[in-house]
Short mmCIF file of C-alpha atoms in Angstrom, two decimals:
data_model
loop_
_atom_site.label_atom_id
_atom_site.label_comp_id
_atom_site.label_asym_id
_atom_site.label_seq_id
_atom_site.Cartn_x
_atom_site.Cartn_y
_atom_site.Cartn_z
CA UNK A 1 110.03 -66.98 32.46
CA UNK A 2 108.64 -70.17 30.97
CA UNK A 3 110.45 -73.50 30.92
CA UNK A 4 111.13 -73.15 27.22
CA UNK A 5 112.47 -69.62 27.59
CA UNK A 6 114.72 -70.90 30.34
CA UNK A 7 115.94 -73.81 28.22
CA UNK A 8 116.68 -71.46 25.35
CA UNK A 9 118.80 -69.30 27.64
CA UNK A 10 120.68 -72.36 28.85
CA UNK A 11 121.28 -73.42 25.24
CA UNK A 12 122.56 -69.96 24.34
CA UNK A 13 124.87 -69.97 27.34
CA UNK A 14 126.23 -73.40 26.47
CA UNK A 15 126.65 -72.66 22.79
CA UNK A 16 130.25 -71.37 22.53
CA UNK A 17 131.71 -74.21 24.55
CA UNK A 18 129.56 -76.97 23.03
CA UNK A 19 129.91 -75.79 19.44
CA UNK A 20 133.64 -75.21 19.99
CA UNK A 21 134.08 -78.80 21.16
CA UNK A 22 132.00 -80.17 18.26
CA UNK A 23 134.09 -78.15 15.83
CA UNK A 24 137.20 -79.76 17.30
CA UNK A 25 135.76 -83.25 16.80
CA UNK A 26 134.35 -82.83 13.32
CA UNK A 27 136.77 -80.23 11.96
CA UNK A 28 133.95 -78.88 9.86
CA UNK A 29 131.85 -75.90 10.86
CA UNK A 30 128.70 -76.99 9.01
CA UNK A 31 128.68 -80.47 10.53
CA UNK A 32 129.40 -79.01 13.96
CA UNK A 33 126.57 -76.49 13.63
CA UNK A 34 124.09 -79.12 12.45
CA UNK A 35 125.11 -81.44 15.27
CA UNK A 36 124.65 -78.67 17.83
CA UNK A 37 121.29 -77.75 16.33
CA UNK A 38 120.14 -81.37 16.59
CA UNK A 39 121.29 -81.55 20.22
CA UNK A 40 119.31 -78.38 20.98
CA UNK A 41 116.17 -79.80 19.40
CA UNK A 42 116.50 -82.91 21.55
CA UNK A 43 117.06 -80.76 24.61
CA UNK A 44 113.85 -78.85 23.94
CA UNK A 45 112.01 -82.16 23.55
CA UNK A 46 113.40 -83.96 26.59
CA UNK A 47 114.40 -81.37 29.20
CA UNK A 48 110.89 -80.12 30.04
CA UNK A 49 109.86 -83.65 31.20
CA UNK A 50 113.10 -84.93 32.63
CA UNK A 51 114.40 -81.62 33.90
CA UNK A 52 117.65 -80.08 32.69
CA UNK A 53 120.78 -82.22 33.09
CA UNK A 54 123.24 -81.26 35.79
CA UNK A 55 125.76 -80.20 33.19
CA UNK A 56 123.84 -78.95 30.14
CA UNK A 57 126.99 -78.22 28.14
CA UNK A 58 128.40 -81.74 28.54
CA UNK A 59 124.98 -83.16 27.64
CA UNK A 60 124.85 -81.08 24.45
CA UNK A 61 128.39 -82.05 23.45
CA UNK A 62 127.65 -85.74 23.99
CA UNK A 63 124.32 -85.76 22.16
CA UNK A 64 125.64 -83.46 19.43
CA UNK A 65 128.62 -85.65 18.89
CA UNK A 66 126.54 -88.78 18.45
CA UNK A 67 124.18 -87.06 16.06
CA UNK A 68 127.13 -85.64 14.11
CA UNK A 69 128.61 -89.10 13.74
CA UNK A 70 125.27 -90.35 12.36
CA UNK A 71 125.22 -87.50 9.86
CA UNK A 72 128.72 -88.23 8.70
CA UNK A 73 127.80 -91.92 8.28
CA UNK A 74 124.67 -91.10 6.31
CA UNK A 75 126.60 -88.82 4.01
CA UNK A 76 129.29 -91.39 3.52
CA UNK A 77 126.72 -93.78 1.96
CA UNK A 78 126.47 -91.38 -0.95
CA UNK A 79 129.83 -89.70 -0.82
CA UNK A 80 133.21 -91.32 -0.81
CA UNK A 81 134.28 -92.13 2.74
CA UNK A 82 135.88 -89.18 4.49
CA UNK A 83 139.47 -89.61 5.44
CA UNK A 84 140.01 -91.00 8.91
CA UNK A 85 141.69 -87.87 10.20
CA UNK A 86 138.87 -85.70 8.97
CA UNK A 87 137.26 -86.18 12.35
CA UNK A 88 139.46 -86.95 15.26
CA UNK A 89 139.02 -89.49 18.07
CA UNK A 90 135.44 -90.46 17.31
CA UNK A 91 135.99 -93.94 18.74
CA UNK A 92 136.23 -92.93 22.36
CA UNK A 93 132.81 -91.35 22.71
CA UNK A 94 132.47 -93.03 26.09
CA UNK A 95 135.63 -91.48 27.46
CA UNK A 96 134.45 -88.15 26.39
CA UNK A 97 131.88 -87.63 29.10
CA UNK A 98 134.77 -88.10 31.50
CA UNK A 99 137.02 -85.46 29.98
CA UNK A 100 134.12 -83.17 29.14
CA UNK A 101 135.30 -80.45 31.42
CA UNK A 102 138.94 -80.63 30.59
CA UNK A 103 139.71 -76.95 31.02
CA UNK A 104 142.77 -76.82 28.84
CA UNK A 105 140.78 -78.15 25.90
CA UNK A 106 137.64 -76.19 26.27
CA UNK A 107 139.21 -72.78 26.61
CA UNK A 108 141.03 -73.29 23.32
CA UNK A 109 137.80 -74.60 21.79
CA UNK A 110 136.01 -71.37 22.66
CA UNK A 111 138.93 -69.21 21.60
CA UNK A 112 139.15 -71.06 18.27
CA UNK A 113 135.46 -70.58 17.62
CA UNK A 114 135.83 -66.85 18.19
CA UNK A 115 139.10 -66.69 16.30
CA UNK A 116 137.80 -68.16 13.05
CA UNK A 117 135.32 -65.27 12.88
CA UNK A 118 138.20 -62.78 12.79
CA UNK A 119 139.79 -63.81 9.52
CA UNK A 120 141.81 -60.81 8.31
CA UNK A 121 140.31 -61.04 4.81
CA UNK A 122 136.84 -60.45 6.24
CA UNK A 123 135.70 -56.84 6.46
CA UNK A 124 134.70 -55.68 9.95
CA UNK A 125 130.98 -55.92 9.34
CA UNK A 126 131.32 -59.54 8.20
CA UNK A 127 133.44 -60.41 11.23
CA UNK A 128 130.71 -58.98 13.44
CA UNK A 129 127.94 -60.80 11.60
CA UNK A 130 129.81 -64.09 11.63
CA UNK A 131 130.63 -63.87 15.34
CA UNK A 132 127.03 -63.08 16.22
CA UNK A 133 125.77 -65.95 14.10
CA UNK A 134 128.34 -68.59 15.06
CA UNK A 135 129.46 -67.74 18.59
CA UNK A 136 126.37 -66.03 19.94
CA UNK A 137 123.85 -67.99 17.93
CA UNK A 138 121.76 -64.98 16.89
CA UNK A 139 119.41 -65.77 14.03
CA UNK A 140 119.97 -64.39 10.55
CA UNK A 141 116.81 -62.20 10.72
CA UNK A 142 118.01 -60.71 14.03
CA UNK A 143 121.38 -59.82 12.54
CA UNK A 144 119.81 -58.55 9.32
CA UNK A 145 117.51 -56.19 11.24
CA UNK A 146 120.45 -54.79 13.17
CA UNK A 147 122.41 -54.09 9.99
CA UNK A 148 119.29 -52.78 8.24
CA UNK A 149 119.62 -55.21 5.35
CA UNK A 150 117.29 -57.87 3.98
CA UNK A 151 117.37 -61.40 5.37
CA UNK A 152 118.47 -63.04 2.15
CA UNK A 153 121.26 -60.51 1.72
CA UNK A 154 122.48 -61.22 5.24
CA UNK A 155 122.16 -64.98 4.69
CA UNK A 156 124.35 -64.64 1.61
CA UNK A 157 126.85 -62.48 3.41
CA UNK A 158 127.23 -65.01 6.21
CA UNK A 159 127.44 -67.95 3.81
CA UNK A 160 130.19 -66.19 1.88
CA UNK A 161 132.06 -65.32 5.06
CA UNK A 162 131.84 -68.96 6.20
CA UNK A 163 133.13 -70.18 2.86
CA UNK A 164 136.04 -67.79 3.21
CA UNK A 165 136.79 -69.13 6.68
CA UNK A 166 136.56 -72.76 5.53
CA UNK A 167 138.85 -72.10 2.58
CA UNK A 168 141.42 -70.47 4.81
CA UNK A 169 141.45 -73.58 6.98
CA UNK A 170 140.65 -73.66 10.67
CA UNK A 171 143.70 -73.91 12.93
CA UNK A 172 143.12 -77.08 14.96
CA UNK A 173 146.46 -77.65 16.58
CA UNK A 174 146.64 -76.42 20.17
CA UNK A 175 148.18 -72.94 20.02
CA UNK A 176 151.46 -72.14 21.71
CA UNK A 177 151.63 -69.39 24.33
CA UNK A 178 152.64 -66.69 21.89
CA UNK A 179 150.04 -67.70 19.32
CA UNK A 180 147.38 -67.84 22.00
CA UNK A 181 148.26 -64.32 23.14
CA UNK A 182 148.01 -63.12 19.55
CA UNK A 183 144.61 -64.80 19.11
CA UNK A 184 143.40 -63.20 22.33
CA UNK A 185 144.33 -59.78 20.98
CA UNK A 186 142.55 -60.37 17.69
CA UNK A 187 139.46 -61.81 19.36
CA UNK A 188 139.37 -58.86 21.80
CA UNK A 189 139.27 -56.41 18.89
CA UNK A 190 136.45 -58.39 17.30
CA UNK A 191 134.44 -58.27 20.54
CA UNK A 192 135.01 -54.52 20.74
CA UNK A 193 133.81 -54.20 17.13
CA UNK A 194 130.59 -55.99 18.09
CA UNK A 195 130.20 -53.60 21.01
CA UNK A 196 130.80 -50.51 18.91
CA UNK A 197 128.31 -51.62 16.31
CA UNK A 198 125.71 -51.57 19.08
CA UNK A 199 127.06 -48.47 20.78
CA UNK A 200 127.01 -46.29 17.68
CA UNK A 201 123.46 -47.38 16.88
CA UNK A 202 122.45 -46.12 20.32
CA UNK A 203 118.76 -46.30 20.87
CA UNK A 204 117.85 -45.82 17.22
CA UNK A 205 118.00 -49.55 16.50
CA UNK A 206 117.06 -51.91 19.32
CA UNK A 207 118.42 -54.95 17.51
CA UNK A 208 121.91 -53.59 17.20
CA UNK A 209 121.79 -51.98 20.64
CA UNK A 210 121.54 -55.55 21.97
CA UNK A 211 125.02 -56.14 20.51
CA UNK A 212 126.45 -54.23 23.47
CA UNK A 213 125.07 -56.81 25.91
CA UNK A 214 126.27 -59.59 23.66
CA UNK A 215 129.81 -58.16 23.48
CA UNK A 216 129.89 -57.85 27.27
CA UNK A 217 128.76 -61.46 27.58
CA UNK A 218 131.50 -62.62 25.19
CA UNK A 219 134.16 -60.65 27.06
CA UNK A 220 133.03 -62.17 30.38
CA UNK A 221 133.23 -65.59 28.77
CA UNK A 222 136.74 -64.88 27.48
CA UNK A 223 137.86 -63.59 30.87
CA UNK A 224 136.39 -66.60 32.61
CA UNK A 225 138.59 -68.91 30.54
CA UNK A 226 141.63 -66.60 30.67
CA UNK A 227 141.18 -65.12 34.15
CA UNK A 228 144.65 -63.61 34.50
CA UNK A 229 144.68 -61.44 31.37
CA UNK A 230 144.63 -57.76 32.36
CA UNK A 231 143.76 -56.55 28.86
CA UNK A 232 140.58 -58.63 28.83
CA UNK A 233 139.73 -57.16 32.24
CA UNK A 234 140.38 -53.75 30.66
CA UNK A 235 138.21 -54.50 27.63
CA UNK A 236 135.32 -55.71 29.78
CA UNK A 237 135.67 -52.71 32.12
CA UNK A 238 135.75 -50.31 29.17
CA UNK A 239 132.59 -51.74 27.64
CA UNK A 240 130.77 -51.79 30.98
CA UNK A 241 131.66 -48.15 31.60
CA UNK A 242 130.52 -47.05 28.16
CA UNK A 243 127.37 -49.14 28.43
CA UNK A 244 126.61 -47.74 31.90
CA UNK A 245 125.72 -44.43 30.20
CA UNK A 246 123.29 -45.99 27.72
CA UNK A 247 120.24 -44.31 29.31
CA UNK A 248 121.88 -40.90 29.57
CA UNK A 249 123.48 -40.64 26.13
CA UNK A 250 120.32 -39.65 24.30
CA UNK A 251 117.42 -37.42 25.26
CA UNK A 252 113.73 -38.12 24.78
CA UNK A 253 113.91 -37.02 21.15
CA UNK A 254 116.86 -39.32 20.41
CA UNK A 255 119.33 -36.42 20.39
CA UNK A 256 122.91 -36.99 21.57
CA UNK A 257 123.62 -35.70 25.07
CA UNK A 258 127.31 -34.94 25.64
CA UNK A 259 129.08 -36.53 28.59
CA UNK A 260 129.23 -33.23 30.49
CA UNK A 261 125.51 -32.62 30.03
CA UNK A 262 124.36 -36.13 30.94
CA UNK A 263 122.23 -36.77 33.99
CA UNK A 264 124.70 -38.82 36.00
CA UNK A 265 121.94 -40.32 38.11
CA UNK A 266 120.93 -42.26 34.99
CA UNK A 267 124.31 -43.97 34.84
CA UNK A 268 124.12 -47.64 35.78
CA UNK A 269 126.04 -47.87 39.07
CA UNK A 270 126.14 -51.66 39.00
CA UNK A 271 127.97 -51.73 35.70
CA UNK A 272 130.29 -48.98 36.89
CA UNK A 273 131.12 -50.84 40.10
CA UNK A 274 131.85 -54.04 38.25
CA UNK A 275 134.11 -52.11 35.88
CA UNK A 276 135.97 -50.44 38.75
CA UNK A 277 136.50 -53.85 40.38
CA UNK A 278 137.91 -55.21 37.13
CA UNK A 279 140.22 -52.23 36.68
CA UNK A 280 141.55 -52.63 40.22
CA UNK A 281 142.34 -56.24 39.38
CA UNK A 282 143.98 -55.34 36.08
CA UNK A 283 146.20 -52.63 37.54
CA UNK A 284 147.73 -55.13 39.98
CA UNK A 285 149.32 -56.89 37.01
CA UNK A 286 151.30 -53.77 36.07
CA UNK A 287 151.02 -54.61 32.37
CA UNK A 288 149.27 -51.56 30.96
CA UNK A 289 147.54 -51.98 27.63
CA UNK A 290 145.30 -49.86 25.50
CA UNK A 291 141.98 -51.25 26.79
CA UNK A 292 143.07 -50.79 30.39
CA UNK A 293 144.11 -47.18 29.80
CA UNK A 294 140.91 -46.36 27.92
CA UNK A 295 138.93 -47.95 30.72
CA UNK A 296 140.90 -45.97 33.30
CA UNK A 297 140.03 -42.75 31.46
CA UNK A 298 136.39 -43.72 31.29
CA UNK A 299 136.49 -44.62 35.00
CA UNK A 300 137.67 -41.11 35.92
CA UNK A 301 134.51 -39.76 34.33
CA UNK A 302 132.45 -42.38 36.14
CA UNK A 303 133.99 -41.42 39.49
CA UNK A 304 133.15 -37.73 39.08
CA UNK A 305 129.77 -36.96 40.64
CA UNK A 306 129.62 -33.66 38.72
CA UNK A 307 131.40 -32.73 35.46
CA UNK A 308 133.40 -30.07 37.37
CA UNK A 309 134.87 -32.82 39.56
CA UNK A 310 136.48 -34.56 36.60
CA UNK A 311 140.22 -35.10 37.04
CA UNK A 312 141.33 -33.71 33.66
CA UNK A 313 145.01 -33.64 34.65
CA UNK A 314 144.98 -37.38 35.26
CA UNK A 315 142.98 -37.93 32.07
CA UNK A 316 145.57 -35.95 30.09
CA UNK A 317 148.35 -38.11 31.56
CA UNK A 318 146.47 -41.27 30.64
CA UNK A 319 145.99 -40.04 27.07
CA UNK A 320 149.74 -39.42 26.87
CA UNK A 321 150.29 -43.00 28.00
CA UNK A 322 147.77 -44.20 25.43
CA UNK A 323 149.57 -42.20 22.72
CA UNK A 324 152.74 -44.13 23.60
CA UNK A 325 151.08 -47.54 23.76
CA UNK A 326 148.83 -47.11 20.78
CA UNK A 327 149.70 -44.00 18.77
CA UNK A 328 146.76 -42.75 16.73
CA UNK A 329 145.54 -39.33 15.66
CA UNK A 330 142.15 -40.06 17.27
CA UNK A 331 143.87 -40.56 20.63
CA UNK A 332 145.72 -37.26 20.16
CA UNK A 333 142.42 -35.58 19.33
CA UNK A 334 140.90 -36.87 22.57
CA UNK A 335 143.94 -35.69 24.47
CA UNK A 336 143.46 -32.22 22.98
CA UNK A 337 139.91 -32.20 24.37
CA UNK A 338 141.24 -33.04 27.83
CA UNK A 339 143.89 -30.31 27.52
CA UNK A 340 141.22 -27.78 26.56
CA UNK A 341 139.57 -28.40 29.94
CA UNK A 342 142.86 -27.72 31.74
CA UNK A 343 144.44 -24.95 29.69
CA UNK A 344 141.69 -23.53 27.52
CA UNK A 345 140.64 -23.87 23.87
CA UNK A 346 143.66 -22.19 22.27
CA UNK A 347 146.16 -24.70 23.66
CA UNK A 348 143.96 -27.49 22.34
CA UNK A 349 143.53 -25.86 18.92
CA UNK A 350 147.33 -25.79 18.58
CA UNK A 351 147.36 -29.54 19.15
CA UNK A 352 144.77 -30.03 16.40
CA UNK A 353 146.94 -28.48 13.69
CA UNK A 354 149.19 -31.51 13.05
CA UNK A 355 146.14 -33.83 13.05
CA UNK A 356 144.28 -32.02 10.27
CA UNK A 357 145.66 -34.19 7.45
CA UNK A 358 145.03 -37.53 9.10
CA UNK A 359 141.58 -36.62 10.42
CA UNK A 360 140.36 -34.35 7.61
CA UNK A 361 137.43 -36.61 6.79
CA UNK A 362 136.53 -37.50 10.37
CA UNK A 363 133.25 -36.13 11.69
CA UNK A 364 134.36 -35.89 15.29
CA UNK A 365 137.51 -33.90 14.41
CA UNK A 366 135.51 -31.08 12.85
CA UNK A 367 132.92 -31.19 15.60
CA UNK A 368 135.61 -30.80 18.27
CA UNK A 369 137.40 -28.14 16.27
CA UNK A 370 134.19 -26.15 15.84
CA UNK A 371 133.48 -26.40 19.56
CA UNK A 372 136.95 -25.17 20.50
CA UNK A 373 136.80 -22.30 17.98
CA UNK A 374 133.41 -21.32 19.40
CA UNK A 375 134.83 -21.25 22.94
CA UNK A 376 137.68 -19.16 21.64
CA UNK A 377 135.19 -16.72 20.12
CA UNK A 378 136.22 -17.36 16.50
CA UNK A 379 132.67 -17.63 15.20
CA UNK A 380 133.22 -17.62 11.45
CA UNK A 381 135.84 -20.36 11.61
CA UNK A 382 133.67 -22.32 14.03
CA UNK A 383 130.78 -22.17 11.58
CA UNK A 384 133.04 -23.46 8.83
CA UNK A 385 134.17 -26.41 10.97
CA UNK A 386 130.58 -27.24 11.96
CA UNK A 387 129.46 -27.18 8.33
CA UNK A 388 132.24 -29.60 7.50
CA UNK A 389 131.15 -31.84 10.40
CA UNK A 390 127.55 -31.92 9.20
CA UNK A 391 128.72 -32.99 5.76
CA UNK A 392 130.58 -35.90 7.38
CA UNK A 393 127.97 -36.92 9.98
CA UNK A 394 127.23 -40.65 10.18
CA UNK A 395 123.76 -40.45 11.66
CA UNK A 396 120.82 -38.07 11.95
CA UNK A 397 121.63 -37.73 15.67
CA UNK A 398 125.16 -36.52 14.93
CA UNK A 399 123.79 -34.08 12.38
CA UNK A 400 121.21 -32.71 14.79
CA UNK A 401 123.82 -32.31 17.49
CA UNK A 402 126.01 -30.09 15.29
CA UNK A 403 122.96 -28.05 14.25
CA UNK A 404 122.39 -27.30 17.93
CA UNK A 405 125.98 -26.10 18.19
CA UNK A 406 125.45 -23.85 15.20
CA UNK A 407 122.34 -22.44 16.86
CA UNK A 408 124.43 -21.66 19.94
CA UNK A 409 126.85 -19.74 17.72
CA UNK A 410 124.07 -17.33 16.92
CA UNK A 411 123.03 -16.90 20.56
CA UNK A 412 123.89 -13.87 22.62
CA UNK A 413 126.70 -14.44 25.08
CA UNK A 414 129.08 -16.09 22.68
CA UNK A 415 131.89 -13.59 22.32
CA UNK A 416 132.43 -12.31 18.81
CA UNK A 417 135.89 -13.04 17.47
CA UNK B 1 118.66 -68.96 64.84
CA UNK B 2 120.51 -66.89 62.26
CA UNK B 3 120.71 -68.34 58.80
CA UNK B 4 122.76 -67.50 55.75
CA UNK B 5 120.92 -68.63 52.65
CA UNK B 6 123.33 -69.05 49.79
CA UNK B 7 122.10 -69.05 46.22
CA UNK B 8 123.98 -71.12 43.65
CA UNK B 9 123.45 -71.19 39.89
CA UNK B 10 125.05 -71.55 36.49
CA UNK B 11 126.66 -68.21 35.99
CA UNK B 12 126.72 -68.25 32.17
CA UNK B 13 122.96 -68.63 32.07
CA UNK B 14 122.11 -65.99 34.64
CA UNK B 15 124.39 -63.41 33.05
CA UNK B 16 122.82 -64.13 29.65
CA UNK B 17 119.53 -62.68 30.92
CA UNK B 18 118.33 -59.60 29.14
CA UNK B 19 117.64 -56.50 31.23
CA UNK B 20 113.89 -57.20 31.09
CA UNK B 21 114.27 -60.80 32.20
CA UNK B 22 116.59 -59.74 34.98
CA UNK B 23 114.24 -56.99 36.17
CA UNK B 24 111.27 -59.37 36.16
CA UNK B 25 113.10 -61.94 38.30
CA UNK B 26 114.41 -59.31 40.72
CA UNK B 27 110.92 -57.85 41.16
CA UNK B 28 109.53 -61.27 42.04
CA UNK B 29 112.37 -61.97 44.48
CA UNK B 30 111.64 -58.66 46.19
CA UNK B 31 107.99 -59.65 46.51
CA UNK B 32 108.99 -62.86 48.24
CA UNK B 33 111.30 -60.97 50.62
CA UNK B 34 108.82 -58.22 51.46
CA UNK B 35 106.76 -60.01 54.16
CA UNK B 36 109.92 -61.33 55.83
CA UNK B 37 111.49 -57.88 55.80
CA UNK B 38 108.29 -56.42 57.24
CA UNK B 39 108.33 -58.99 60.02
CA UNK B 40 111.87 -57.92 60.89
CA UNK B 41 113.38 -61.27 60.02
CA UNK B 42 115.60 -60.26 57.11
CA UNK B 43 119.20 -59.03 57.43
CA UNK B 44 121.51 -57.81 54.65
CA UNK B 45 120.96 -59.40 51.24
CA UNK B 46 123.83 -59.38 48.77
CA UNK B 47 124.13 -60.01 45.08
CA UNK B 48 127.60 -61.10 43.98
CA UNK B 49 129.22 -59.67 40.88
CA UNK B 50 130.29 -62.18 38.21
CA UNK B 51 133.20 -64.44 39.14
CA UNK B 52 135.28 -62.55 36.59
CA UNK B 53 135.35 -59.70 39.12
CA UNK B 54 136.62 -62.03 41.85
CA UNK B 55 140.12 -62.27 43.28
CA UNK B 56 141.25 -65.16 45.47
CA UNK B 57 144.00 -65.01 48.07
CA UNK B 58 145.35 -68.51 48.60
CA UNK B 59 147.87 -69.62 51.16
CA UNK B 60 151.22 -70.11 49.44
CA UNK B 61 154.51 -71.58 50.62
CA UNK B 62 155.92 -68.32 51.92
CA UNK B 63 153.51 -65.59 51.08
CA UNK B 64 149.83 -65.84 50.20
CA UNK B 65 149.15 -65.95 46.46
CA UNK B 66 146.78 -63.55 44.80
CA UNK B 67 144.87 -65.31 42.04
CA UNK B 68 142.45 -63.82 39.54
CA UNK B 69 139.08 -65.48 39.56
CA UNK B 70 136.92 -67.41 41.99
CA UNK B 71 138.08 -69.85 44.65
CA UNK B 72 137.15 -72.86 42.55
CA UNK B 73 136.33 -73.48 38.91
CA UNK B 74 132.88 -74.94 39.27
CA UNK B 75 129.88 -75.16 37.02
CA UNK B 76 127.65 -73.69 39.68
CA UNK B 77 128.82 -70.64 41.53
CA UNK B 78 127.66 -68.60 44.49
CA UNK B 79 125.52 -65.79 43.09
CA UNK B 80 124.15 -64.14 46.18
CA UNK B 81 123.21 -64.53 49.81
CA UNK B 82 120.47 -63.66 52.27
CA UNK B 83 120.84 -63.34 56.00
CA UNK B 84 117.76 -63.94 58.09
CA UNK B 85 116.58 -64.83 61.55
CA UNK B 86 114.13 -67.74 61.71
CA UNK B 87 112.64 -69.64 64.63
CA UNK B 88 112.89 -72.98 62.88
CA UNK B 89 114.67 -74.65 59.99
CA UNK B 90 111.23 -75.25 58.47
CA UNK B 91 110.78 -71.52 58.14
CA UNK B 92 114.16 -71.19 56.40
CA UNK B 93 113.23 -74.03 54.06
CA UNK B 94 109.89 -72.39 53.24
CA UNK B 95 111.60 -69.07 52.49
CA UNK B 96 114.17 -70.80 50.26
CA UNK B 97 111.47 -72.69 48.40
CA UNK B 98 109.61 -69.44 47.77
CA UNK B 99 112.78 -67.84 46.42
CA UNK B 100 113.52 -70.87 44.28
CA UNK B 101 110.02 -70.86 42.79
CA UNK B 102 110.37 -67.36 41.33
CA UNK B 103 114.02 -67.58 40.30
CA UNK B 104 114.55 -69.71 37.20
CA UNK B 105 118.28 -68.97 37.43
CA UNK B 106 118.90 -70.55 40.79
CA UNK B 107 119.68 -74.22 41.05
CA UNK B 108 120.23 -74.53 44.81
CA UNK B 109 119.79 -72.59 48.00
CA UNK B 110 122.09 -73.72 50.76
CA UNK B 111 120.81 -72.98 54.25
CA UNK B 112 123.69 -72.43 56.64
CA UNK B 113 123.16 -71.38 60.24
CA UNK B 114 125.66 -68.82 61.45
CA UNK B 115 126.47 -66.71 64.47
CA UNK B 116 127.53 -63.09 64.53
CA UNK B 117 131.28 -62.73 64.82
CA UNK B 118 131.20 -58.95 64.36
CA UNK B 119 128.04 -56.91 63.86
CA UNK B 120 129.57 -54.65 61.18
CA UNK B 121 130.28 -50.95 61.13
CA UNK B 122 130.53 -50.00 57.46
CA UNK B 123 130.27 -46.26 57.00
CA UNK B 124 130.32 -46.19 53.25
CA UNK B 125 127.02 -45.30 51.69
CA UNK B 126 127.42 -48.10 49.15
CA UNK B 127 126.44 -50.60 51.82
CA UNK B 128 123.11 -48.81 52.19
CA UNK B 129 122.19 -48.49 48.53
#
């Protein structure tokens, strides 16, 4: 790793905290971003000779703040003077180095920066793009490649999303406990969206696959500033467990490999162990939440050395708990899969009946249904379900996977129903 | 003399490494360790999980408190440790300098002599992998 590569990593790592603090001072995202950018440029110029400062984040906040003040002054020569309260406490720049690591401030700074990306008017894809641009500091071309759109289209999308956020007004007052808890929940969902964007791309798109690492990094950051929140532990554990299977989820041709067919030696034990440690910590709080339960389910798979060792009874219980905490037809569908392992395909097919309306246009529902019908020997109905699944597939890999199932239908050994 | 060599660094930066960057650094660190291991000077080497995986038990008024997170909120955290047997402090310093040279993530290596309080009897395979 070269010096410059190292400095760039340090800048990326410092970004959420530094930009969050600058946003608090200037109360304007554009000014804050420009100020941070300027601080980064100075870092790249001066750090290689002088060596990195002991506290890079504090350095960036200090330099960024001074450069932001200059910008505001320059603008004010042409524009009418901004109102005093437009940027808070600019006078005490000296004091600032002293309170630079004031924990209570900086954790809300980071949370605010993440929170403004989750505006409810923004569609999911824009929330993801905005978070990756603002919080993670990915470049527009990087994000555009991941979403398979042109750079100018992505630039426009992000500009529009930012305008939306600015219009809505950024909440600058320090949140109360209840509000903070609510923000944490919303930010957690956004981080999981970022993860899923990468997860569903799998290995087909390297740029979006990197989103998984980024989401894990953001969750670690969030947990570091809110260390006693079991749901953030659960979220991080869940993502680590899902990500631990990254090298086993697809075969050499890019085809999906189902959990039970995956080579478990390819699972990343380090990620699994970290996830198990986090889950152990979370469970001590006795405040179950949906991320914790999902992670616990995923952990039972991770603990099974062979598919036959999987504790399906415990998984079924956990899905029942999840149904209570977070009722959703998709959760019930997953529970049916677990039940099929315990009590056979017919019991599971019964559970699918009430879900048909809600999940009628869901790829996975028809894929599961086809699989269960096949196990049950009802070939014609299975074929019908698989055809429906293919029509609803979201990716070539999903399509190919169902085709394989259809091929199996024709093979000898499948009982004729 | 037995030495514990404790590696400190900025956690945010090290855990922002991509898999390739991480693998490259780990490969170089292994290269540095190899001759020492071959000479029979190296004991267990441990890499610590992120501080988010840490739990701290702190003495309370009545009962000890269990706190999520590391012992102290610091910019630089303990990331890993080496145990080794060296004849001189110079040798420990040389080893630490070699590690430092190939690890852009580390900021300090603290060299702390120690004595064996209990030789260890872990049976779990995890300690061997």
